[in-house]
Coordinates of C-alpha atoms in Angstrom, one line a residue:
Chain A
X1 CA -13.2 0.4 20.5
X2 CA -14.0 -0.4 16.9
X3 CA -13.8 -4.2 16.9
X4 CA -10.9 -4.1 14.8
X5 CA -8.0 -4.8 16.9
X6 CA -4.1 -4.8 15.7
X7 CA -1.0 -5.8 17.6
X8 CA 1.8 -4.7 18.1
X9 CA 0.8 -0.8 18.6
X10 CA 4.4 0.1 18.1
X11 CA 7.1 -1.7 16.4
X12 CA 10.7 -0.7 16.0
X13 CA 12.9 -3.1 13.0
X14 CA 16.0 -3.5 11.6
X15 CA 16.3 -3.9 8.0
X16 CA 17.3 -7.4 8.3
X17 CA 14.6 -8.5 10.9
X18 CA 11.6 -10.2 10.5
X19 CA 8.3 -9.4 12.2
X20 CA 4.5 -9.5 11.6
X21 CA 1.2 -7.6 12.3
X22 CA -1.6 -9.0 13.5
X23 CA -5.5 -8.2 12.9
X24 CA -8.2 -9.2 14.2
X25 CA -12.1 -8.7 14.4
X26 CA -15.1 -10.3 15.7
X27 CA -17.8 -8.2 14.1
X28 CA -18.7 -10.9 11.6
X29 CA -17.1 -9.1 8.1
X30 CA -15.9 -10.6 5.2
X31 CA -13.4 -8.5 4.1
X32 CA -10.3 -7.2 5.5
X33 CA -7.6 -4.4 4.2
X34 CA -4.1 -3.5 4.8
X35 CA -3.4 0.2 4.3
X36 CA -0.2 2.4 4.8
X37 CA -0.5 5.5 6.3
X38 CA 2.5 8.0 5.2
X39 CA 2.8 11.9 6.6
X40 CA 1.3 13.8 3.9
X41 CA 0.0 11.3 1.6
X42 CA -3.3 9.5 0.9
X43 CA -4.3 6.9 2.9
X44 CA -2.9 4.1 0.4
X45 CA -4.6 0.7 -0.1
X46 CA -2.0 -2.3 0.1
X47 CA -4.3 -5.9 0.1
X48 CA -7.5 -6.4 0.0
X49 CA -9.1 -10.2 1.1
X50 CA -12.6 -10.7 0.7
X51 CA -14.0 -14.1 2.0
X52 CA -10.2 -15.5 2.5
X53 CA -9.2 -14.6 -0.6
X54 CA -6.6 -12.1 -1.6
X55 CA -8.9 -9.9 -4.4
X56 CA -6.2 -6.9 -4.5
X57 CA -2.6 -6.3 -4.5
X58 CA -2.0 -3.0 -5.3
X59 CA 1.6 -3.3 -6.6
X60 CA 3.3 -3.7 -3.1
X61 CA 6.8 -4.7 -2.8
X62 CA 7.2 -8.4 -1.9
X63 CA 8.8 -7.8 1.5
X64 CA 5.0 -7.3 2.5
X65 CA 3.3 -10.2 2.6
X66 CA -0.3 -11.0 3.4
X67 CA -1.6 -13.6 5.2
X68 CA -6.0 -14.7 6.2
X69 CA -6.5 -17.7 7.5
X70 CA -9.5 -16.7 8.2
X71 CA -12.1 -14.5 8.2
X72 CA -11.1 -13.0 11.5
X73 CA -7.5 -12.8 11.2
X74 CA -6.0 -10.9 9.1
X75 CA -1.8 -10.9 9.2
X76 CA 0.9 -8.8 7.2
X77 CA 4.2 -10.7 7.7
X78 CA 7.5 -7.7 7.1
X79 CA 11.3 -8.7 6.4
X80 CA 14.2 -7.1 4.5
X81 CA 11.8 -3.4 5.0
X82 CA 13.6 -0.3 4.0
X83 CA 13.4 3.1 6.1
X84 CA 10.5 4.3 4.2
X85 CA 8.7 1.6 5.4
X86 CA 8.0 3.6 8.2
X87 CA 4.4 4.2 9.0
X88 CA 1.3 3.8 10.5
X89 CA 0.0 0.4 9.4
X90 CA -4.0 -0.2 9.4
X91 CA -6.4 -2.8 9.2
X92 CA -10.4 -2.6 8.4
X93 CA -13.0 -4.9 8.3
X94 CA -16.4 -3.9 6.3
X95 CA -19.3 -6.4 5.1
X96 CA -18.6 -7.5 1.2
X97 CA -21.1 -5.2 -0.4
X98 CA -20.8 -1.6 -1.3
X99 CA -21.0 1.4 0.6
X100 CA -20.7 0.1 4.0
X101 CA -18.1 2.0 6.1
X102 CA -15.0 0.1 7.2
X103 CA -13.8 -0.4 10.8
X104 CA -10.2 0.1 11.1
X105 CA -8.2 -0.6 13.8
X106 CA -6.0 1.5 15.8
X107 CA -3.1 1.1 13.8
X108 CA 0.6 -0.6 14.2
X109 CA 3.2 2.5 14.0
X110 CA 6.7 1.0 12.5
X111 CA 9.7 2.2 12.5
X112 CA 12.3 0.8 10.1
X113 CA 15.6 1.3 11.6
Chain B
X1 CA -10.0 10.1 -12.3
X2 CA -11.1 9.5 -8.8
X3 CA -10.4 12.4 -6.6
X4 CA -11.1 13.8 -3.5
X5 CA -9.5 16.8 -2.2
X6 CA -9.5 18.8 1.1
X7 CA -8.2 21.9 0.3
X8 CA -7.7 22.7 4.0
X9 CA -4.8 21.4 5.6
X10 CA -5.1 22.8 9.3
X11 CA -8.0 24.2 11.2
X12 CA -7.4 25.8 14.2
X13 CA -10.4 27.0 16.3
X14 CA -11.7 28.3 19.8
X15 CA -14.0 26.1 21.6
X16 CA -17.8 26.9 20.7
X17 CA -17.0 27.7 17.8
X18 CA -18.5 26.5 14.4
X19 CA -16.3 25.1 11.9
X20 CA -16.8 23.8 8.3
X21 CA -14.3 21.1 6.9
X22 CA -14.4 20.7 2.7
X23 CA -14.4 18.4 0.5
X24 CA -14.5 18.4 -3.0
X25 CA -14.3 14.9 -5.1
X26 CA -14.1 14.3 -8.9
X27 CA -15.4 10.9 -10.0
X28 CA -16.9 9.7 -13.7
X29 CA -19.1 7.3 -11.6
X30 CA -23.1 8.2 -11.3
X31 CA -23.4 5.5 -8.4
X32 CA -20.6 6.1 -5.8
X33 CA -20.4 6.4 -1.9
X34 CA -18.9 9.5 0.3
X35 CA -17.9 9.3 3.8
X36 CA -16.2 10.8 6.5
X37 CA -13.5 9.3 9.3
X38 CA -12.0 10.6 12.1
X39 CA -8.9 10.2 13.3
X40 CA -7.9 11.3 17.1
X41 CA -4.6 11.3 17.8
X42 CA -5.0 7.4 19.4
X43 CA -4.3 6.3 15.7
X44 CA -8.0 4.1 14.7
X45 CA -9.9 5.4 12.1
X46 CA -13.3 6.2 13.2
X47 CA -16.7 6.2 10.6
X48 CA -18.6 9.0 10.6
X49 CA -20.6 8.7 7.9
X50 CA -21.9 7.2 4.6
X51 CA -23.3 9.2 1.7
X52 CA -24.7 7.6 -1.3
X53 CA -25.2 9.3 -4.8
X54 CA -28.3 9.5 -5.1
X55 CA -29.7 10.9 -1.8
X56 CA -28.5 14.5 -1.5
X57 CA -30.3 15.5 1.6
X58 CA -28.4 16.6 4.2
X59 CA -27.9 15.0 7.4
X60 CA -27.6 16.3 11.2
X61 CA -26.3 14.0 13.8
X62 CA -25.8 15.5 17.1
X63 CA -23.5 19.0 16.4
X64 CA -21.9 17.1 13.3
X65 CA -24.1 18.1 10.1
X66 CA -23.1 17.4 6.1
X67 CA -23.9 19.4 3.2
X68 CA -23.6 17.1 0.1
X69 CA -24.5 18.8 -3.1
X70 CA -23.8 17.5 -6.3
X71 CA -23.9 20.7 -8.7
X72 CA -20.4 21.7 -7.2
X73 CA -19.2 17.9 -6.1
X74 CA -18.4 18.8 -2.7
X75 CA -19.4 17.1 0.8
X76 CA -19.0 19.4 3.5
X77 CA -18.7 18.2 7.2
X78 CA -19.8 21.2 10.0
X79 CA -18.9 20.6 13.5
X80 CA -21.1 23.2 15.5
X81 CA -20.2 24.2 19.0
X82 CA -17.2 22.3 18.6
X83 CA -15.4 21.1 21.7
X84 CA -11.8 19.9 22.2
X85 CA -11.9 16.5 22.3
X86 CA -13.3 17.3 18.4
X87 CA -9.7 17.5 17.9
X88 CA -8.5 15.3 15.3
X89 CA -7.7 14.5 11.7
X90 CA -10.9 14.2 9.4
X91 CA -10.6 12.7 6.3
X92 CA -13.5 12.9 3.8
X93 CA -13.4 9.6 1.1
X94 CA -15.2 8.7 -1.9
X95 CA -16.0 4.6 -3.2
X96 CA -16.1 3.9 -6.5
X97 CA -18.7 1.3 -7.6
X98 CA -19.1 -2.1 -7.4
X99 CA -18.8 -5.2 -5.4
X100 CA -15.8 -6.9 -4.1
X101 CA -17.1 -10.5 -5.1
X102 CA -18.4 -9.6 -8.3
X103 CA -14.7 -8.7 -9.5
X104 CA -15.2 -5.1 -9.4
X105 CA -12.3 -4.1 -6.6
X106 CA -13.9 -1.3 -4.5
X107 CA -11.8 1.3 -3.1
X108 CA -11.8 4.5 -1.0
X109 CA -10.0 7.5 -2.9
X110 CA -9.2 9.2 0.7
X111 CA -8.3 12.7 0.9
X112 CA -5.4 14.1 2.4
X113 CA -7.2 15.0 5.5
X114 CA -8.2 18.4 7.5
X115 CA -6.3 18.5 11.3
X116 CA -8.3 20.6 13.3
X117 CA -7.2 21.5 16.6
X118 CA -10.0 23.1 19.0
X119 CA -8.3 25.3 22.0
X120 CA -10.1 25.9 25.3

């Protein structure tokens, strides 16, 4: 248990549905990430909030969309996805200052359908 | 360019055994950060460790060890008397400088990752 917690675990969609991922942690961090996690690629970076504020987009399509309402919650809201969507979505958590390792949390596996 | 690269793709070893994961990174930085995650097959990302650029002495912890040197840019990650539940996906990363409220957007360059499977 890292303290970063992410629901669904699984997630099967159709191209035409609409569905979100939640994260959450308690572990009193002020920044919060959204990475994708494809089979044989880097570990890519999708959104980056530090203290409730969206600091990084790293050129993601717009049928991802990021949402913090607060420092604890951290939510990436899906519609119209494509099948190469698919993949293991995770969320960290670090302090805002450099070289502290992140806490991610378990992941949300998708499958676009 | 920011790099890191694990040249080792799988890792298959016999329990008690040693094993060495590499990791060689490429950054124009002087200040930057190195670390290591492990993934088991339950999915989370889990820290291992944090290496700054300015303190190459290695570190022990338990049977994991490091070997960061700096003349050849590479952070190595030992496992000694490795057991199965060792069995996982390690991914070795590198930060680039800065702070996140200061502008400066700091990311991880991850690696591709090592899988190492220990048998019984």
């Amino acid at each position: 248990e890292t303290g970063v917690t992410q629901t669904p675990r699984h997630l099967v969609m159709g191209m035409t549905n609409k569905k979100s991922l939640k994260c959450e942690q308690h572990l009193g961090h002020n920044a919060m990430y959204w990475y994708k996690q494809s089979a044989k690629k880097p570990l890519e970076l999708m959104f980056v909030y530090s203290l409730e504020e969206r600091v990084e987009n790293n050129s993601v399509p717009s049928r991802f969309s990021p949402e913090c309402p607060n420092s604890s919650h951290l939510f990436l809201h899906l519609h119209t996805l494509q099948p190469e969507d698919s993949a293991l979505y995770l969320c960290a958590s670090s302090q805002d200052s450099v070289g502290l390792g992140a806490f991610f949390g378990q992941g949300t596996r998708l499958t676009v359908v | 360019a920011q790099k890191v690269t694990q040249a080792q793709t799988e890792i298959s070893v016999v329990e008690k055994e040693d094993v060495t994961l590499d990791c060689v990174y490429e950054t124009r930085d002087t200040t930057y950060y190195l670390f290591w995650y492990k993934q088991p097959p339950s999915g989370e990302l889990v820290f291992l460790i944090r290496r700054n650029s300015f303190d190459e002495q290695n570190e022990i912890s338990g049977r994991y060890s490091w070997n960061f040197q700096k003349s050849t840019s590479s952070f190595n990650f030992t496992i000694t008397a490795s057991q199965v539940v060792d069995s996982a996906v390690y991914f070795c990363a590198l930060s680039e400088g800065g702070r996140l409220n200061a502008g400066n957007n700091r990311k991880l360059i991850w690696g591709l990752g090592t899988s190492l499977a220990v048998n019984p």
